[in-house]
mmCIF file of C-alpha atoms in Angstrom:
data_model
loop_
_atom_site.group_PDB
_atom_site.id
_atom_site.type_symbol
_atom_site.label_atom_id
_atom_site.label_comp_id
_atom_site.label_asym_id
_atom_site.label_seq_id
_atom_site.Cartn_x
_atom_site.Cartn_y
_atom_site.Cartn_z
ATOM 1 C CA MET A 139 203.505 53.355 -53.668
ATOM 2 C CA SER A 140 204.606 56.546 -54.461
ATOM 3 C CA ASP A 141 208.155 56.917 -55.872
ATOM 4 C CA THR A 142 208.806 59.850 -53.490
ATOM 5 C CA LEU A 143 209.612 60.094 -49.721
ATOM 6 C CA ASN A 144 209.807 63.267 -48.164
ATOM 7 C CA LEU A 145 211.544 63.671 -44.726
ATOM 8 C CA VAL A 146 211.136 66.720 -42.684
ATOM 9 C CA LEU A 147 214.005 66.589 -40.225
ATOM 10 C CA PHE A 148 213.510 69.022 -37.023
ATOM 11 C CA SER A 149 215.640 67.200 -34.215
ATOM 12 C CA GLY A 150 219.375 67.757 -34.552
ATOM 13 C CA THR A 151 220.587 64.688 -32.195
ATOM 14 C CA ASP A 152 222.663 61.780 -33.600
ATOM 15 C CA ASP A 153 220.104 59.139 -33.472
ATOM 16 C CA LYS A 154 217.416 60.964 -35.015
ATOM 17 C CA LEU A 155 219.418 61.779 -38.083
ATOM 18 C CA GLN A 156 220.886 58.335 -38.088
ATOM 19 C CA ALA A 157 217.313 56.721 -38.500
ATOM 20 C CA ALA A 158 216.422 59.681 -40.951
ATOM 21 C CA ALA A 159 219.972 58.793 -42.848
ATOM 22 C CA VAL A 160 219.060 55.036 -42.893
ATOM 23 C CA LEU A 161 215.491 55.640 -44.283
ATOM 24 C CA THR A 162 216.704 57.647 -46.756
ATOM 25 C CA ALA A 163 219.706 55.315 -48.166
ATOM 26 C CA GLY A 164 216.719 52.662 -48.093
ATOM 27 C CA ALA A 165 214.463 54.155 -49.911
ATOM 28 C CA ALA A 166 217.333 55.251 -52.521
ATOM 29 C CA ALA A 167 218.198 52.007 -52.890
ATOM 30 C CA LEU A 168 214.796 51.071 -54.056
ATOM 31 C CA GLY A 169 215.019 53.862 -56.804
ATOM 32 C CA LYS A 170 212.782 56.482 -54.837
ATOM 33 C CA ARG A 171 213.394 60.016 -55.098
ATOM 34 C CA VAL A 172 214.021 61.522 -51.461
ATOM 35 C CA ASN A 173 213.445 65.379 -50.733
ATOM 36 C CA ILE A 174 214.748 66.329 -47.085
ATOM 37 C CA PHE A 175 213.597 69.494 -45.514
ATOM 38 C CA LEU A 176 215.894 70.651 -42.582
ATOM 39 C CA GLN A 177 214.381 72.734 -40.150
ATOM 40 C CA TYR A 178 215.520 73.917 -36.719
ATOM 41 C CA TRP A 179 218.245 71.941 -34.934
ATOM 42 C CA ALA A 180 218.419 69.267 -37.597
ATOM 43 C CA LEU A 181 219.738 72.171 -39.690
ATOM 44 C CA ASP A 182 221.829 73.740 -36.997
ATOM 45 C CA SER A 183 223.692 69.984 -37.256
ATOM 46 C CA PHE A 184 224.223 70.562 -40.754
ATOM 47 C CA ARG A 185 226.455 73.359 -40.322
ATOM 48 C CA ALA A 186 229.889 72.648 -41.979
ATOM 49 C CA ASP A 187 231.606 73.384 -38.662
ATOM 50 C CA ARG A 188 229.573 71.216 -36.428
ATOM 51 C CA ILE A 189 228.262 68.291 -38.832
ATOM 52 C CA ASP A 190 231.116 65.924 -37.730
ATOM 53 C CA LEU A 191 230.576 66.871 -33.867
ATOM 54 C CA ASP A 192 228.561 64.799 -31.452
ATOM 55 C CA HIS A 193 225.427 66.023 -31.533
ATOM 56 C CA GLY A 194 224.019 63.845 -28.568
ATOM 57 C CA LEU A 195 220.826 61.645 -28.354
ATOM 58 C CA ALA A 196 216.794 61.904 -27.725
ATOM 59 C CA PRO A 197 216.534 62.603 -23.907
ATOM 60 C CA GLU A 198 214.690 59.052 -23.759
ATOM 61 C CA ALA A 199 218.254 56.999 -25.077
ATOM 62 C CA GLY A 200 219.234 57.396 -21.307
ATOM 63 C CA GLU A 201 222.569 56.044 -20.340
ATOM 64 C CA ALA A 202 221.766 52.592 -21.713
ATOM 65 C CA GLY A 203 220.923 54.077 -24.990
ATOM 66 C CA ARG A 204 223.858 56.335 -25.231
ATOM 67 C CA ALA A 205 225.880 52.951 -24.052
ATOM 68 C CA ALA A 206 224.152 50.817 -26.863
ATOM 69 C CA VAL A 207 224.887 53.573 -29.728
ATOM 70 C CA ASP A 208 228.986 53.954 -28.381
ATOM 71 C CA ALA A 209 229.090 50.295 -28.759
ATOM 72 C CA LEU A 210 227.642 50.200 -32.585
ATOM 73 C CA ARG A 211 229.957 53.131 -33.503
ATOM 74 C CA ALA A 212 232.991 51.296 -32.031
ATOM 75 C CA ALA A 213 231.802 48.326 -34.153
ATOM 76 C CA GLY A 214 232.101 50.524 -37.486
ATOM 77 C CA GLN A 215 228.630 51.890 -37.754
ATOM 78 C CA ALA A 216 228.606 54.383 -40.761
ATOM 79 C CA SER A 217 227.708 57.780 -39.438
ATOM 80 C CA TRP A 218 224.644 59.551 -40.761
ATOM 81 C CA LYS A 219 226.832 61.968 -42.711
ATOM 82 C CA TYR A 220 228.707 59.454 -44.630
ATOM 83 C CA THR A 221 225.057 56.963 -44.854
ATOM 84 C CA LEU A 222 223.294 60.226 -46.594
ATOM 85 C CA ALA A 223 226.439 60.505 -48.886
ATOM 86 C CA GLN A 224 226.340 57.079 -49.769
ATOM 87 C CA ALA A 225 222.494 57.750 -50.347
ATOM 88 C CA LYS A 226 223.140 60.881 -52.461
ATOM 89 C CA GLU A 227 225.430 58.871 -54.565
ATOM 90 C CA LEU A 228 223.364 56.273 -55.028
ATOM 91 C CA GLY A 229 220.068 57.785 -56.060
ATOM 92 C CA ASP A 230 217.885 61.148 -56.341
ATOM 93 C CA VAL A 231 218.532 62.746 -53.022
ATOM 94 C CA ASP A 232 217.795 66.325 -52.489
ATOM 95 C CA ILE A 233 218.758 68.156 -49.284
ATOM 96 C CA GLN A 234 216.972 71.545 -48.632
ATOM 97 C CA ALA A 235 217.243 73.995 -45.845
ATOM 98 C CA CYS A 236 214.210 75.539 -44.251
ATOM 99 C CA SER A 237 214.712 79.237 -45.129
ATOM 100 C CA LEU A 238 212.577 80.241 -41.968
ATOM 101 C CA SER A 239 214.801 78.251 -39.706
ATOM 102 C CA MET A 240 218.068 79.763 -41.515
ATOM 103 C CA ASP A 241 216.524 83.270 -40.470
ATOM 104 C CA ILE A 242 215.846 82.111 -36.739
ATOM 105 C CA LEU A 243 219.359 80.431 -36.265
ATOM 106 C CA HIS A 244 221.158 83.151 -38.263
ATOM 107 C CA ILE A 245 222.422 80.845 -40.707
ATOM 108 C CA GLU A 246 224.025 81.806 -43.848
ATOM 109 C CA GLU A 247 223.937 79.183 -47.006
ATOM 110 C CA SER A 248 228.035 79.559 -47.068
ATOM 111 C CA ASP A 249 227.339 78.199 -43.327
ATOM 112 C CA LEU A 250 226.205 74.844 -44.298
ATOM 113 C CA ASP A 251 228.059 71.452 -45.060
ATOM 114 C CA PRO A 252 228.293 71.106 -48.810
ATOM 115 C CA ILE A 253 226.372 68.000 -48.517
ATOM 116 C CA VAL A 254 223.291 70.476 -48.492
ATOM 117 C CA ASP A 255 222.020 71.237 -51.800
ATOM 118 C CA GLY A 256 220.383 74.433 -51.172
ATOM 119 C CA VAL A 257 217.466 76.752 -49.396
ATOM 120 C CA GLU A 258 213.838 76.523 -50.123
ATOM 121 C CA GLY A 259 210.548 77.671 -48.558
ATOM 122 C CA VAL A 260 207.761 75.285 -47.050
ATOM 123 C CA THR A 261 205.870 75.694 -50.262
ATOM 124 C CA ALA A 262 208.573 74.788 -52.627
ATOM 125 C CA PHE A 263 209.093 72.117 -50.329
ATOM 126 C CA TYR A 264 205.480 70.813 -50.896
ATOM 127 C CA LEU A 265 205.785 70.938 -54.632
ATOM 128 C CA ASN A 266 208.982 68.576 -54.738
ATOM 129 C CA ALA A 267 206.637 66.455 -52.375
ATOM 130 C CA ASP A 268 204.806 64.938 -55.297
ATOM 131 C CA ASP A 269 202.016 63.262 -53.191
ATOM 132 C CA GLY A 270 204.546 61.459 -51.516
ATOM 133 C CA GLU A 271 204.484 60.667 -48.035
ATOM 134 C CA ILE A 272 205.789 62.992 -45.592
ATOM 135 C CA VAL A 273 207.524 61.723 -42.578
ATOM 136 C CA PHE A 274 208.453 64.403 -39.920
ATOM 137 C CA ILE A 275 211.518 63.391 -37.481
ATOM 138 C CA MET E 87 228.366 25.925 -52.446
ATOM 139 C CA SER E 88 227.346 27.210 -55.544
ATOM 140 C CA THR E 89 228.674 26.635 -58.868
ATOM 141 C CA LEU E 90 227.219 29.945 -60.493
ATOM 142 C CA GLN E 91 229.723 31.997 -62.035
ATOM 143 C CA VAL E 92 229.361 35.560 -60.548
ATOM 144 C CA ALA E 93 230.670 38.351 -62.009
ATOM 145 C CA LYS E 94 231.416 40.288 -58.928
ATOM 146 C CA THR E 95 231.345 40.157 -55.114
ATOM 147 C CA VAL E 96 230.440 42.600 -52.759
ATOM 148 C CA ASP E 97 231.718 42.049 -49.159
ATOM 149 C CA ALA E 98 229.498 43.830 -46.813
ATOM 150 C CA LYS E 99 230.201 41.589 -43.890
ATOM 151 C CA GLY E 100 229.929 43.605 -40.531
ATOM 152 C CA LEU E 101 228.116 46.360 -42.147
ATOM 153 C CA SER E 102 224.638 47.852 -40.532
ATOM 154 C CA CYS E 103 221.628 48.201 -42.023
ATOM 155 C CA PRO E 104 221.049 49.506 -44.636
ATOM 156 C CA MET E 105 224.952 49.500 -45.984
ATOM 157 C CA PRO E 106 224.698 45.926 -47.433
ATOM 158 C CA ILE E 107 221.625 46.956 -49.855
ATOM 159 C CA VAL E 108 222.797 50.499 -50.432
ATOM 160 C CA LYS E 109 226.880 48.755 -51.479
ATOM 161 C CA THR E 110 224.645 46.225 -53.586
ATOM 162 C CA ALA E 111 222.201 48.659 -55.493
ATOM 163 C CA GLN E 112 225.723 50.788 -56.049
ATOM 164 C CA ALA E 113 227.699 47.623 -57.367
ATOM 165 C CA ILE E 114 224.646 46.381 -59.767
ATOM 166 C CA LYS E 115 224.628 49.868 -61.275
ATOM 167 C CA GLU E 116 227.361 49.234 -63.121
ATOM 168 C CA MET E 117 226.949 45.778 -64.419
ATOM 169 C CA PRO E 118 225.465 44.281 -67.565
ATOM 170 C CA SER E 119 221.809 43.006 -67.496
ATOM 171 C CA GLY E 120 221.956 39.286 -66.692
ATOM 172 C CA ALA E 121 225.056 39.436 -64.545
ATOM 173 C CA LEU E 122 225.385 37.697 -61.485
ATOM 174 C CA LEU E 123 226.297 39.760 -58.309
ATOM 175 C CA GLU E 124 227.323 37.835 -54.925
ATOM 176 C CA VAL E 125 226.834 39.538 -51.737
ATOM 177 C CA LEU E 126 228.077 38.477 -48.227
ATOM 178 C CA ALA E 127 226.734 39.772 -45.363
ATOM 179 C CA THR E 128 226.093 39.244 -41.560
ATOM 180 C CA ASP E 129 223.143 42.093 -40.665
ATOM 181 C CA ALA E 130 220.464 39.886 -39.603
ATOM 182 C CA GLY E 131 217.511 42.201 -41.231
ATOM 183 C CA SER E 132 219.554 41.483 -44.654
ATOM 184 C CA GLN E 133 217.796 38.125 -45.213
ATOM 185 C CA LYS E 134 213.958 39.714 -45.585
ATOM 186 C CA ASP E 135 215.824 42.922 -47.121
ATOM 187 C CA PHE E 136 217.145 41.589 -50.089
ATOM 188 C CA VAL E 137 214.018 39.576 -50.786
ATOM 189 C CA ALA E 138 212.494 42.872 -50.532
ATOM 190 C CA TRP E 139 215.077 44.724 -52.605
ATOM 191 C CA ALA E 140 214.525 42.231 -55.324
ATOM 192 C CA LYS E 141 211.224 42.103 -55.346
ATOM 193 C CA SER E 142 210.908 46.047 -55.713
ATOM 194 C CA THR E 143 213.768 46.241 -58.086
ATOM 195 C CA GLY E 144 212.956 43.758 -60.333
ATOM 196 C CA ASN E 145 216.552 42.248 -60.114
ATOM 197 C CA GLU E 146 216.132 38.555 -59.501
ATOM 198 C CA LEU E 147 217.506 37.069 -56.167
ATOM 199 C CA VAL E 148 218.899 33.738 -57.542
ATOM 200 C CA GLU E 149 220.050 31.742 -54.289
ATOM 201 C CA GLN E 150 220.034 32.537 -50.476
ATOM 202 C CA THR E 151 222.391 30.737 -48.041
ATOM 203 C CA THR E 152 223.704 30.954 -44.936
ATOM 204 C CA ASP E 153 227.286 29.577 -43.816
ATOM 205 C CA ALA E 154 228.567 29.908 -40.127
ATOM 206 C CA GLY E 155 226.420 33.351 -39.357
ATOM 207 C CA VAL E 156 227.507 34.720 -43.035
ATOM 208 C CA PHE E 157 224.313 35.508 -45.261
ATOM 209 C CA ARG E 158 225.168 35.079 -49.033
ATOM 210 C CA PHE E 159 222.854 36.246 -51.597
ATOM 211 C CA ILE E 160 223.544 35.805 -55.458
ATOM 212 C CA LEU E 161 221.444 38.473 -57.395
ATOM 213 C CA ARG E 162 220.980 38.530 -61.153
ATOM 214 C CA LYS E 163 220.745 41.959 -63.127
ATOM 215 C CA LYS E 164 217.170 42.698 -64.302
#
């Protein structure tokens, strides 16, 4: 088993980001290095002025899914942002914005929440991936 | 009830996956080798998670009990 987990986050809805944050925190607790590469709508959700907003759910969630997620939230489930912050505190978690997505969405580095560590291209992402598995969410 | 002397307790009751493990990993980092950590959790997944986490990190799961829906784990730091 590789010591590095690599996540490419594409979707910007709260359910997918929550799933990604849980995978990240679990890996960090096991001492794995985690590289996160933010593309498209996931990147958009990491804008400083949007990160705390409601980002909706994937279409398959439907009304029942929405209700289930709301109930979990009301019961005090940690947000994906908080879960990621905890994972960063615990282990070696690096969150990078995809430079092409930055251009497409007209995002400047100063627009991003400080939880994002920097901006890189896909080549740097592959180099850092270190032969570990790459998961696309 | 165990009479083991625990150095620290993590109360993770009410926290959902993966927070019980995250809080545990954070707490055990600051403890000396050989010290015992007690964790209380209500997340059903934690039963298998703590076995896997201990196995993977080399910390020893000394005891695992359940009382009125609360899972109690005693871990010895590697």
